mmCIF file of C-alpha atoms and ligand atoms in Angstrom:
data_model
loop_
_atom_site.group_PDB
_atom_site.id
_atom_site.type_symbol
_atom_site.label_atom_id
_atom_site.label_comp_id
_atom_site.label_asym_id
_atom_site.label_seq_id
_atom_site.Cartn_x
_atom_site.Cartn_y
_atom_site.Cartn_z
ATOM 1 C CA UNK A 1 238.703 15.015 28.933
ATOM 2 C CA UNK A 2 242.666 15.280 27.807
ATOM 3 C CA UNK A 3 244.438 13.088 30.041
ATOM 4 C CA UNK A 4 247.586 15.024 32.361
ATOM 5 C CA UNK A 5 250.509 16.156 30.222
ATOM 6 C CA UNK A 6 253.006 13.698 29.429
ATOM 7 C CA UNK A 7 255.841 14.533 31.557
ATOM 8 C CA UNK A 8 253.673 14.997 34.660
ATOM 9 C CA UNK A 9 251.777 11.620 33.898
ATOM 10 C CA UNK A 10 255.386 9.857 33.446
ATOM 11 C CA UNK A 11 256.528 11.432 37.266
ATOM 12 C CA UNK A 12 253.448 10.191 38.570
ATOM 13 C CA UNK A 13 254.005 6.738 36.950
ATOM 14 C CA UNK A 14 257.152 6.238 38.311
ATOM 15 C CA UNK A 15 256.086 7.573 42.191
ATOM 16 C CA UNK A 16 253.328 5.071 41.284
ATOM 17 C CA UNK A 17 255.339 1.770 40.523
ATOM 18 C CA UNK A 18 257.262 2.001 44.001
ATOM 19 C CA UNK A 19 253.668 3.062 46.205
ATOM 20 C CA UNK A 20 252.514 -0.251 45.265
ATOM 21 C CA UNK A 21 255.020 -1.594 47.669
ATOM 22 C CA UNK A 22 253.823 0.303 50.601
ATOM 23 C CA UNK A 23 251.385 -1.276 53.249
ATOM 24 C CA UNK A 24 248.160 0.734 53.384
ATOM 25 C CA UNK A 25 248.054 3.681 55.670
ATOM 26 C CA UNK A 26 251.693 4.147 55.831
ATOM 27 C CA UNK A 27 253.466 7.168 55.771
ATOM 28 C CA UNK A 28 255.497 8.345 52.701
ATOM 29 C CA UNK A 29 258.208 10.937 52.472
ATOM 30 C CA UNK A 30 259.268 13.388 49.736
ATOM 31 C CA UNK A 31 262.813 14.899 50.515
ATOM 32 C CA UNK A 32 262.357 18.217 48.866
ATOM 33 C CA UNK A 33 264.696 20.893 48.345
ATOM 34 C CA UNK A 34 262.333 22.806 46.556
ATOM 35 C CA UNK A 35 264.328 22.371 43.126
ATOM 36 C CA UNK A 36 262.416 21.433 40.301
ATOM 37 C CA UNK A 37 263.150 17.167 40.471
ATOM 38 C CA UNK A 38 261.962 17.436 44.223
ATOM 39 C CA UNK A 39 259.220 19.725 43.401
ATOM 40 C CA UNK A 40 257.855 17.490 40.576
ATOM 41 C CA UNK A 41 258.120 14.319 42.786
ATOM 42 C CA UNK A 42 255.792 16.069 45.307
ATOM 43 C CA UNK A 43 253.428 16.405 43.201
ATOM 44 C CA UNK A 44 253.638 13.063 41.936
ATOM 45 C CA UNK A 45 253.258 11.893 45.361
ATOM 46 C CA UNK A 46 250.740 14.393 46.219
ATOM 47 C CA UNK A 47 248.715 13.357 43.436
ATOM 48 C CA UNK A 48 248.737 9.261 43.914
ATOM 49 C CA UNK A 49 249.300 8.755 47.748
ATOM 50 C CA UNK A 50 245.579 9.094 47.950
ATOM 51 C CA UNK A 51 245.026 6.553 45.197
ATOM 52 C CA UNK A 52 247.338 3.915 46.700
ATOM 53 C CA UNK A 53 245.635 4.432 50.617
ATOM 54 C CA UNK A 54 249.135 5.820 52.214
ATOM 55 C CA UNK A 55 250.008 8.779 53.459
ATOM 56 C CA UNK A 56 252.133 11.282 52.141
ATOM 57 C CA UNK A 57 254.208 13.607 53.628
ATOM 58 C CA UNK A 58 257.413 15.954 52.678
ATOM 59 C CA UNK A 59 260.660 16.525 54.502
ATOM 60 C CA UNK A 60 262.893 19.791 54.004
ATOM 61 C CA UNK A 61 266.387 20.521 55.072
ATOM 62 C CA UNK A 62 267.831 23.812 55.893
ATOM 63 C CA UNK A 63 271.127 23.349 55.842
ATOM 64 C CA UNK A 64 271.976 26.793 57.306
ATOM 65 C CA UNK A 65 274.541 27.691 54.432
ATOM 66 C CA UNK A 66 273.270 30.077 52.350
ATOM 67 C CA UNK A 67 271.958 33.562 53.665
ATOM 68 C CA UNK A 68 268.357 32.677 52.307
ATOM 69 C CA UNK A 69 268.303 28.736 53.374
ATOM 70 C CA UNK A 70 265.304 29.193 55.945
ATOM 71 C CA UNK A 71 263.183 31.463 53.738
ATOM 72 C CA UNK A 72 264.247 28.735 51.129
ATOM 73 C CA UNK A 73 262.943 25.937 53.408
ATOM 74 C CA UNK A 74 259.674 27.495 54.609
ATOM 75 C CA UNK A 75 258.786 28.193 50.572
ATOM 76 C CA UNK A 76 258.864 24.427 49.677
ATOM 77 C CA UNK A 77 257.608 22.936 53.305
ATOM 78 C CA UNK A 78 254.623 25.811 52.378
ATOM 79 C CA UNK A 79 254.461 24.391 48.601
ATOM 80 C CA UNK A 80 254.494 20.673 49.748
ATOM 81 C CA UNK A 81 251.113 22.059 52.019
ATOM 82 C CA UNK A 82 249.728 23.310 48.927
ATOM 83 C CA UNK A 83 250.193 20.336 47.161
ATOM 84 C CA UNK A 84 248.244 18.634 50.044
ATOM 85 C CA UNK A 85 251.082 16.727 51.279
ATOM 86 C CA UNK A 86 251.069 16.365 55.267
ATOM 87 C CA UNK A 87 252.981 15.902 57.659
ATOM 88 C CA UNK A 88 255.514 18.301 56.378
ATOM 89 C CA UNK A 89 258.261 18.733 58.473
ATOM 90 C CA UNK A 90 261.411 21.906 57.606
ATOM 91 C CA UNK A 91 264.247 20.420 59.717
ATOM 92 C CA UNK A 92 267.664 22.111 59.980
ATOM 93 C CA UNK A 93 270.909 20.295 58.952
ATOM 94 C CA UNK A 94 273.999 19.748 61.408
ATOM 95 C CA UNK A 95 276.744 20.460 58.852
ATOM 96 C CA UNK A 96 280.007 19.368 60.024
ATOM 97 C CA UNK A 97 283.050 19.740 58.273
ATOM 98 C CA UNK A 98 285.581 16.298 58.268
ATOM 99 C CA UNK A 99 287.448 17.286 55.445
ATOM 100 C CA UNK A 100 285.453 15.494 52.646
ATOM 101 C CA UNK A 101 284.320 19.197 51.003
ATOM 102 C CA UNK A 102 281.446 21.208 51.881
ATOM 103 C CA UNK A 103 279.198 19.339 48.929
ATOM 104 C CA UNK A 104 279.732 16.145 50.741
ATOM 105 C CA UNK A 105 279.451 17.320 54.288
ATOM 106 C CA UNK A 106 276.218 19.209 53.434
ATOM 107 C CA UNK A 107 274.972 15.272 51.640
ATOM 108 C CA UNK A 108 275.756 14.113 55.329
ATOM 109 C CA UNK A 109 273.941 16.083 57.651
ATOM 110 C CA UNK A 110 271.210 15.852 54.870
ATOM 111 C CA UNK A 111 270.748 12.180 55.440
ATOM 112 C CA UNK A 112 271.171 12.159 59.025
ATOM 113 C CA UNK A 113 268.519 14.996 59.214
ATOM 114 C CA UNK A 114 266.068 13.228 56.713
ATOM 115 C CA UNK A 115 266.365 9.544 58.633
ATOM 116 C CA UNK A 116 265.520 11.623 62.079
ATOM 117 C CA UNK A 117 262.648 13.202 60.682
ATOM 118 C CA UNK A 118 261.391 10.150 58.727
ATOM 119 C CA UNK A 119 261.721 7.775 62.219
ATOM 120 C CA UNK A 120 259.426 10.725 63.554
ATOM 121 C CA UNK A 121 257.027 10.387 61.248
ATOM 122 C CA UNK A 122 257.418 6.529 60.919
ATOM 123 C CA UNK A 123 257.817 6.820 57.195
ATOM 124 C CA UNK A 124 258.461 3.308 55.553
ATOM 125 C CA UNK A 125 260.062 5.306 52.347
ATOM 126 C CA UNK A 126 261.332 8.373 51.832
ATOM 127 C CA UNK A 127 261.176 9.518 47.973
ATOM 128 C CA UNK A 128 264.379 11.362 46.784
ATOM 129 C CA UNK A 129 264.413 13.480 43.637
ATOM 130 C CA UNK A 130 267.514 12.085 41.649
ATOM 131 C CA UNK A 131 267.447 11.825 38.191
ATOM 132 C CA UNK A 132 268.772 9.992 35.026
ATOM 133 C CA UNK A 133 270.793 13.344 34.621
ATOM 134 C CA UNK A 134 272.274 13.072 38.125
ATOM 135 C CA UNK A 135 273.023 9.188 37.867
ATOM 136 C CA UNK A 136 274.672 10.276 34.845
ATOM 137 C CA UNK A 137 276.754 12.869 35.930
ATOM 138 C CA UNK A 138 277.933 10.944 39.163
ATOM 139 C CA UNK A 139 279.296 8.455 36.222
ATOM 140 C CA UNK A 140 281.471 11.033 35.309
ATOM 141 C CA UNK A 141 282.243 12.080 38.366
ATOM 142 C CA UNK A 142 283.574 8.492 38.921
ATOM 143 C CA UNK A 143 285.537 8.021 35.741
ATOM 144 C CA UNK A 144 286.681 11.198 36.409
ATOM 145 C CA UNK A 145 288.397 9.283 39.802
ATOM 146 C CA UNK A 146 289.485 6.045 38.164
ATOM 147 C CA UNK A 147 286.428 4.640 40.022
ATOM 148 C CA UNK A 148 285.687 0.466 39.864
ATOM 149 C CA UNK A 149 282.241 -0.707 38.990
ATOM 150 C CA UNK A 150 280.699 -0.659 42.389
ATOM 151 C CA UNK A 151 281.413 3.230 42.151
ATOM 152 C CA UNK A 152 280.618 3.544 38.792
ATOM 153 C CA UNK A 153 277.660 1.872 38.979
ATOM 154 C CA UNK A 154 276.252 4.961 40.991
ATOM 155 C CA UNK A 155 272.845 5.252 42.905
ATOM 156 C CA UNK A 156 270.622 2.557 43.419
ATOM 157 C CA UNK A 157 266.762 3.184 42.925
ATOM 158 C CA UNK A 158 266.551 1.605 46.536
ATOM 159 C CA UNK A 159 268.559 1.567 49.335
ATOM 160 C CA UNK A 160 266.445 0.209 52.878
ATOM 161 C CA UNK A 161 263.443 2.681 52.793
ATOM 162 C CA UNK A 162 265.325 5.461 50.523
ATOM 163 C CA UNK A 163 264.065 4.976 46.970
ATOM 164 C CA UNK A 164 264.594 6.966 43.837
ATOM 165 C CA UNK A 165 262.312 7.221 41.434
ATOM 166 C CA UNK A 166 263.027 9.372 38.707
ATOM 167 C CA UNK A 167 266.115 7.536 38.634
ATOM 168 C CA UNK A 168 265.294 6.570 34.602
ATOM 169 C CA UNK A 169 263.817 9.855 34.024
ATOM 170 C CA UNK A 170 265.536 13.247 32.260
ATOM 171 C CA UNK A 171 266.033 15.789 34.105
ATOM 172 C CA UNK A 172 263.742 17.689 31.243
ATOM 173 C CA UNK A 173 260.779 15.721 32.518
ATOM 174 C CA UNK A 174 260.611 17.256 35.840
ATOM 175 C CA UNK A 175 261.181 20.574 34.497
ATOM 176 C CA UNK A 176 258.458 19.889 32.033
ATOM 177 C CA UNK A 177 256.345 18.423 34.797
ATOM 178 C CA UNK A 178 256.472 21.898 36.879
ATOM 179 C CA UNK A 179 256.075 24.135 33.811
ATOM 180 C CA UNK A 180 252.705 22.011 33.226
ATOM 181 C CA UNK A 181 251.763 22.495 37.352
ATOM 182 C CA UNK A 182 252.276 26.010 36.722
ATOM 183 C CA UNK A 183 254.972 26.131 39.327
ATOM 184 C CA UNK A 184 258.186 27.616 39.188
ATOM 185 C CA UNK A 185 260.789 26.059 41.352
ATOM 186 C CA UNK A 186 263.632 27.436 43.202
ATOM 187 C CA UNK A 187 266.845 27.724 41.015
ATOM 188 C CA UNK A 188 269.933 26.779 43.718
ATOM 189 C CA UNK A 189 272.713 29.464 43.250
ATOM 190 C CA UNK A 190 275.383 26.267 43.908
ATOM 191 C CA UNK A 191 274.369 24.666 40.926
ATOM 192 C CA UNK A 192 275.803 27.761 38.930
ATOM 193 C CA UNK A 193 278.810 27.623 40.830
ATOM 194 C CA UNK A 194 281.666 26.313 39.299
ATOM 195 C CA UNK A 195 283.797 25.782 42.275
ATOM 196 C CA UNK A 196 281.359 22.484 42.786
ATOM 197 C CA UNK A 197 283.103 19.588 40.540
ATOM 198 C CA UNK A 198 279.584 18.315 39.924
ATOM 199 C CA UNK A 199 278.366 21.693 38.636
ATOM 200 C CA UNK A 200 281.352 21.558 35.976
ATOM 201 C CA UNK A 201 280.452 17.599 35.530
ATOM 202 C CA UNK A 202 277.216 18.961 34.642
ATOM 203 C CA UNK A 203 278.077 21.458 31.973
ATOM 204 C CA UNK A 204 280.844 18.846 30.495
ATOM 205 C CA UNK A 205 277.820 16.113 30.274
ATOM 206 C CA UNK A 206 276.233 18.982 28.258
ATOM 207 C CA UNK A 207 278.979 19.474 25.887
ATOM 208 C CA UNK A 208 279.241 15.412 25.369
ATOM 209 C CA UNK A 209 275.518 15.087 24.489
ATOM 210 C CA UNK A 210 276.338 18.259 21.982
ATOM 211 C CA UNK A 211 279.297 16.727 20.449
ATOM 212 C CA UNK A 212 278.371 12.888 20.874
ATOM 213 C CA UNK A 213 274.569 12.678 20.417
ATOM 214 C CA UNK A 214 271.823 13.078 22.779
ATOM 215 C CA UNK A 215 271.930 9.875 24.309
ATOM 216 C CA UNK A 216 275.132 10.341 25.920
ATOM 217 C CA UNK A 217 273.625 10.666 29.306
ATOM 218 C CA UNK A 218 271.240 7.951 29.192
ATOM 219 C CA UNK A 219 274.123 5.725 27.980
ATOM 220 C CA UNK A 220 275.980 6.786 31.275
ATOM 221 C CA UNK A 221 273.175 5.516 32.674
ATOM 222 C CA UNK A 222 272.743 2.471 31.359
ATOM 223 C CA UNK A 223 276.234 1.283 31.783
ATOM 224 C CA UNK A 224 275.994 1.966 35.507
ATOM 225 C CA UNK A 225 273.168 -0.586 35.308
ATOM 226 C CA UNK A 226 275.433 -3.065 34.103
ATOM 227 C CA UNK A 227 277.780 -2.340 36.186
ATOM 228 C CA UNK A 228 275.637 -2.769 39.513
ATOM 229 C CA UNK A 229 274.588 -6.144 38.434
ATOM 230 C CA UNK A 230 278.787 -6.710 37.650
ATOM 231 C CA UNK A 231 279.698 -5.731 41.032
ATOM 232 C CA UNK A 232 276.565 -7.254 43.088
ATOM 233 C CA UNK A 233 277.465 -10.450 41.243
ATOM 234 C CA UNK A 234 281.598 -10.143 42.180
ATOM 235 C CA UNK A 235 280.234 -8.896 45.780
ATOM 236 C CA UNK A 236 278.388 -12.144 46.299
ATOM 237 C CA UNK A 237 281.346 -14.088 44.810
ATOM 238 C CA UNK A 238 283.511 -12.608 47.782
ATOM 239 C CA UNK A 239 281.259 -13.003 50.541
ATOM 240 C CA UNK A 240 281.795 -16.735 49.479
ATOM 241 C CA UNK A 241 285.666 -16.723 49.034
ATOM 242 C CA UNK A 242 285.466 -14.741 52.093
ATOM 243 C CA UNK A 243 283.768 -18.010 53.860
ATOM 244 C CA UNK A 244 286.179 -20.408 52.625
ATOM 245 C CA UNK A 245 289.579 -18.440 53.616
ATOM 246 C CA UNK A 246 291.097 -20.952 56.257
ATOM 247 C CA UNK A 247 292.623 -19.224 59.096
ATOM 248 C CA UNK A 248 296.492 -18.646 59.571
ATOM 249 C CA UNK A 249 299.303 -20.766 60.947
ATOM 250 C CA UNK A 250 298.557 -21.321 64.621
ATOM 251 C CA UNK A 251 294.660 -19.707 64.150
ATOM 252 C CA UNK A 252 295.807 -16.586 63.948
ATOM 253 C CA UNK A 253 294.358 -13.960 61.111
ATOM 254 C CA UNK A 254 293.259 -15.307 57.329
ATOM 255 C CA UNK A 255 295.726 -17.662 55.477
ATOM 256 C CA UNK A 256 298.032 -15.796 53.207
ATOM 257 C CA UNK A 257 298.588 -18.073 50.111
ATOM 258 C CA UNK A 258 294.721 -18.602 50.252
ATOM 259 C CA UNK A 259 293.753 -14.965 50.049
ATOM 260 C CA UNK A 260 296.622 -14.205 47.181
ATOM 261 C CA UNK A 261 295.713 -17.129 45.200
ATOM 262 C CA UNK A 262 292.116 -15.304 44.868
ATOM 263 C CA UNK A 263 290.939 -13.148 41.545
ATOM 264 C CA UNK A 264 291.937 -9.375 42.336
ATOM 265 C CA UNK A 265 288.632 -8.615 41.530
ATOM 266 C CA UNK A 266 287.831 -11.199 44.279
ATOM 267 C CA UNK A 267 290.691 -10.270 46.547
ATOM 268 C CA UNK A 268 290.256 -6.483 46.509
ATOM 269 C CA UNK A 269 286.385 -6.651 47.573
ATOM 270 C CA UNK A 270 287.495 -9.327 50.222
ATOM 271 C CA UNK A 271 289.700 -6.842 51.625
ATOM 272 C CA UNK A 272 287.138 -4.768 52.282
ATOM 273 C CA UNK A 273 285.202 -7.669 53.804
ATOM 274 C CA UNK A 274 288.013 -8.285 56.480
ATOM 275 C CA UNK A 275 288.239 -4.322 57.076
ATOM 276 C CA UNK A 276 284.976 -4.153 58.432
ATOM 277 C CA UNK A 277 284.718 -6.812 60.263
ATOM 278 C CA UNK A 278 287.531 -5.568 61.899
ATOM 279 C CA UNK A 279 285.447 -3.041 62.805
ATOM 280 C CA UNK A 280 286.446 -0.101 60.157
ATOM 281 C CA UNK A 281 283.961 2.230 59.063
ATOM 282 C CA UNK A 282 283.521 0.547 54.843
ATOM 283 C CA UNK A 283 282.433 4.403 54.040
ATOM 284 C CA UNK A 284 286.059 5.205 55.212
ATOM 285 C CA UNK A 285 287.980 2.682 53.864
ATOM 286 C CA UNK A 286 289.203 4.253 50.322
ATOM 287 C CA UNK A 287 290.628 2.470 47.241
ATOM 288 C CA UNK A 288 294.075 3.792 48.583
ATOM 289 C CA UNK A 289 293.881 1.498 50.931
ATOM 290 C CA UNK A 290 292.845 -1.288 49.438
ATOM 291 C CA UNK A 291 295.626 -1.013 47.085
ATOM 292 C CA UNK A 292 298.083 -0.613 50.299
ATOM 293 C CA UNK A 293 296.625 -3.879 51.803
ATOM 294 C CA UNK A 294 296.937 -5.488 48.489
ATOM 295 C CA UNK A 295 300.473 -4.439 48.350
ATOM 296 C CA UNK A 296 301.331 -6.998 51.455
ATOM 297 C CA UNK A 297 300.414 -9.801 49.213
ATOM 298 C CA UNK A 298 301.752 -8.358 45.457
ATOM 299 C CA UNK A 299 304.769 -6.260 46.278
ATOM 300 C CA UNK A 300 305.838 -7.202 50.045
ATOM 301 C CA UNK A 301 308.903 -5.768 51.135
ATOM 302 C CA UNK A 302 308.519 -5.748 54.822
ATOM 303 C CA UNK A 303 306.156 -2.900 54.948
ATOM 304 C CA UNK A 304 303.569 -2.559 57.878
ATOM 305 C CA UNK A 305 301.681 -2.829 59.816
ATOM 306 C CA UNK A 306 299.604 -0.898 57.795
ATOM 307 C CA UNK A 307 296.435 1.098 59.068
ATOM 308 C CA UNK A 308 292.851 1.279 58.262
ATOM 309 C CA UNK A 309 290.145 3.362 59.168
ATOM 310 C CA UNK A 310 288.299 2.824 62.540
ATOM 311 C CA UNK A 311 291.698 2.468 64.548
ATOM 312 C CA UNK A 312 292.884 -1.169 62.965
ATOM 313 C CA UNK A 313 296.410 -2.316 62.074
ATOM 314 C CA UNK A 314 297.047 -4.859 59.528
ATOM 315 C CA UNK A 315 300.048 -6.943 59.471
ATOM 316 C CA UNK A 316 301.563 -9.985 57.112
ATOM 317 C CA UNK A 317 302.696 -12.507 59.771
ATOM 318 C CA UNK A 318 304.979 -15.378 58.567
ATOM 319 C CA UNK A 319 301.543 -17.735 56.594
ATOM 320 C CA UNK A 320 299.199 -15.088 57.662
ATOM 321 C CA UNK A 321 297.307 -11.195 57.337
ATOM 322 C CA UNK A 322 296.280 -10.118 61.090
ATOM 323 C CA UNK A 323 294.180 -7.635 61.637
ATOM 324 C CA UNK A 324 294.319 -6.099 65.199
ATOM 325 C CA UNK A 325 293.271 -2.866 66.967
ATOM 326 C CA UNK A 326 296.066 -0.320 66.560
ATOM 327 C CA UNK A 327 296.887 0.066 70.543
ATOM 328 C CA UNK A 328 297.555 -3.669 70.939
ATOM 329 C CA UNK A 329 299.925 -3.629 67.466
ATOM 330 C CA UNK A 330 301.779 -0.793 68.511
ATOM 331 C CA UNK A 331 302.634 -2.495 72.291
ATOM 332 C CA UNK A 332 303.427 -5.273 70.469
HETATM 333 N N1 ATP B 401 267.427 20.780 51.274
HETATM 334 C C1 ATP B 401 266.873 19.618 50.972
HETATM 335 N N2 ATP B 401 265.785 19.184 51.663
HETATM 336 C C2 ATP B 401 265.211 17.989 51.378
HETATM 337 N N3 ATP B 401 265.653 17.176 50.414
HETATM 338 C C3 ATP B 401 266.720 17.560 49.708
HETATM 339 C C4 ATP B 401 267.378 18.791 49.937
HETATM 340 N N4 ATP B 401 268.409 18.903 49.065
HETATM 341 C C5 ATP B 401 268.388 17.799 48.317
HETATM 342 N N5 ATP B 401 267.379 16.983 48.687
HETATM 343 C C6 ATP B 401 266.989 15.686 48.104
HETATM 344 O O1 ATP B 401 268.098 15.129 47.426
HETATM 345 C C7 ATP B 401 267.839 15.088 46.014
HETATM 346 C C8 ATP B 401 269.075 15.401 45.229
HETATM 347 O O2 ATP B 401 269.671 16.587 45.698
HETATM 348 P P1 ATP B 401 270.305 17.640 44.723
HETATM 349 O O3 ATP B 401 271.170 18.515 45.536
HETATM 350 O O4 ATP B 401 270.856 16.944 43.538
HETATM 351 O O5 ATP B 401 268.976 18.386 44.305
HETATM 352 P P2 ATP B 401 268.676 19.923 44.020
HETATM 353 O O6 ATP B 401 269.390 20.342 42.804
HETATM 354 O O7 ATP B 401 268.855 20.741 45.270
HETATM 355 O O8 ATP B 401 267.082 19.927 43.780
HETATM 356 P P3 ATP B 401 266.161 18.966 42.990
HETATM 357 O O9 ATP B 401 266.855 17.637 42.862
HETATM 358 O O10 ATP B 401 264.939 18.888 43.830
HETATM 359 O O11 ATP B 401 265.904 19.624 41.669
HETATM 360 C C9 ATP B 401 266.706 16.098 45.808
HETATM 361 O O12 ATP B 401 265.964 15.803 44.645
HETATM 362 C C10 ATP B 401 265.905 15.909 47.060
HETATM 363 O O13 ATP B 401 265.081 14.754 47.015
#
């Protein structure tokens, strides 16, 4: 008997590798969109949940935005059935708009919705359908920004009980995958739409691997590898340096001469260190203000105090950086 085709056998391969870390009779999510890297992950998981003794399941996310989202929704909660994948759960999205684009504010509400629905169904992983193709392109989309190598570095296969794996997979796989099911997934109208900077990363990712060689996504790829293990090293490096910063004149804040004498590749990641556990939000705390904070130490001029996310007011003191909550900065 001919064994599956290749591109569905390499899909179920990959859901494979990660199931083996799963504690029998668990529950095991697929977040799918019903778009064809979702789709072919289903099936993946469809096919070897069984064979590994866990359960699996499939979440889907109407986000409300298109005219067509809950038709959209029931289709691939009714494929994921078909599949034999149960529970399957269509949950709809709380889109809120703060300002960071509809794209990102849609990611959001996705997650939050996803999480809810997986601590319902006691999931201990939750399969999402990014590829090589979409680590690449978020590459792009960071060099595009002037992004350091914790952004470039892009998505991690795992993050707590989200895991990726088609992360070293083409996107050509899954397609291929769901041409051999037989199944024709849905074809999103946003990723046609070229107000979406990741739709036009997308098509300029195409050109490159025109012009430069087919690889040139995969390469992408592999240097955000590197780069993760660059910045998870430097990361670990300034949880230390964090550690050893003495306090201030009088105990008060984190020793100035002690935090500028660090590497800025040091310094810059301690920042953030000190921001949150001031209490700010890391998500919200942007490179722009990293720079700002670094400014008290590299160009001060008597600016300040400066602010951060999460309602926190950072000052340079006379030996010292202070971080306090904004109210009691601006009484004093
Ligand atoms: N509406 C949704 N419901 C559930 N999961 C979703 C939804 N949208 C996206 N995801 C998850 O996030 C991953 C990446 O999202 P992205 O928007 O890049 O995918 P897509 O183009 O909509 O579809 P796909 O990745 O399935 O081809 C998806 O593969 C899927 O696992």
């Amino acid at each position: 008997m001919p064994g599956p085709d290749p591109a569905v056998a390499a899909t179920r391969l990959a859901v494979r590798e990660h199931l083996s870390d799963v504690p029998e009779g668990c529950v095991v999510l697929v977040a799918c969109s019903g778009g064809p890297d979702s789709v072919a992950l289903a099936a993946a998981l469809a096919f070897e949940a069984p064979r590994a003794g866990v359960r699996g399941g499939a979440v889907v996310v109407d986000h409300g935005l298109q005219e067509r989202s809950a038709e959209v929704a029931d289709d691939a909660a009714a494929l994921c059935r078909e599949l034999g994948l149960d529970p399957v759960e269509v949950v709809r999205a709380d889109v809120r708009t703060s300002g960071a684009g509809l794209e990102a504010d849609a990611r959001s509400a996705r997650y939050v919705a996803i999480e809810a629905a997986a601590d319902r169904a006691g999931a201990a992983m939750v399969l999402i359908g990014h590829t090589r193709d979409d680590q690449a392109e978020q590459v792009l989309l960071g060099l595009s920004r002037g992004s350091g190598a914790r952004s470039l570095s892009g998505m991690p296969v795992r993050r707590d009980r989200f895991v990726r794996p088609l992360l070293a997979l083409p996107r050509a796989t899954t397609l291929a995958a769901c041409a051999a099911y037989g199944i024709e997934p849905w074809s999103d109208p946003h990723n046609t739409d070229d107000s979406f900077r990741r739709v036009r990363a997308r098509r300029l990712l195409a050109t490159l691997e025109s012009d430069l060689g087919p690889g040139f996504g995969a390469a992408l790829a592999r240097s955000a590898d590197l780069l993760r293990e660059d910045a998870d090293y430097l990361e670990s490096l300034a949880i230390k340096a964090r550690a050893e910063l003495p306090t201030g004149p009088g105990g008060n804040g984190v020793d100035l001469d002690a935090l500028s004498g660090l590497p800025r590749a040091i310094r810059t990641r301690v920042w953030r260190l000190l921001a949150a556990e001031a209490g700010a939000p890391l998500a919200d705390v942007s490179a722009a203000h990293v720079e700002s904070l670094d400014a008290l130490l590299t160009s001060w001029h008597g600016q300040g105090p400066l602010h951060v996310p999460g309602g926190i007011a950072v000052s340079r003191t006379a030996g010292a950086i202070v971080f306090s909550p904004l109210r009691e900065s601006a009484i004093a």
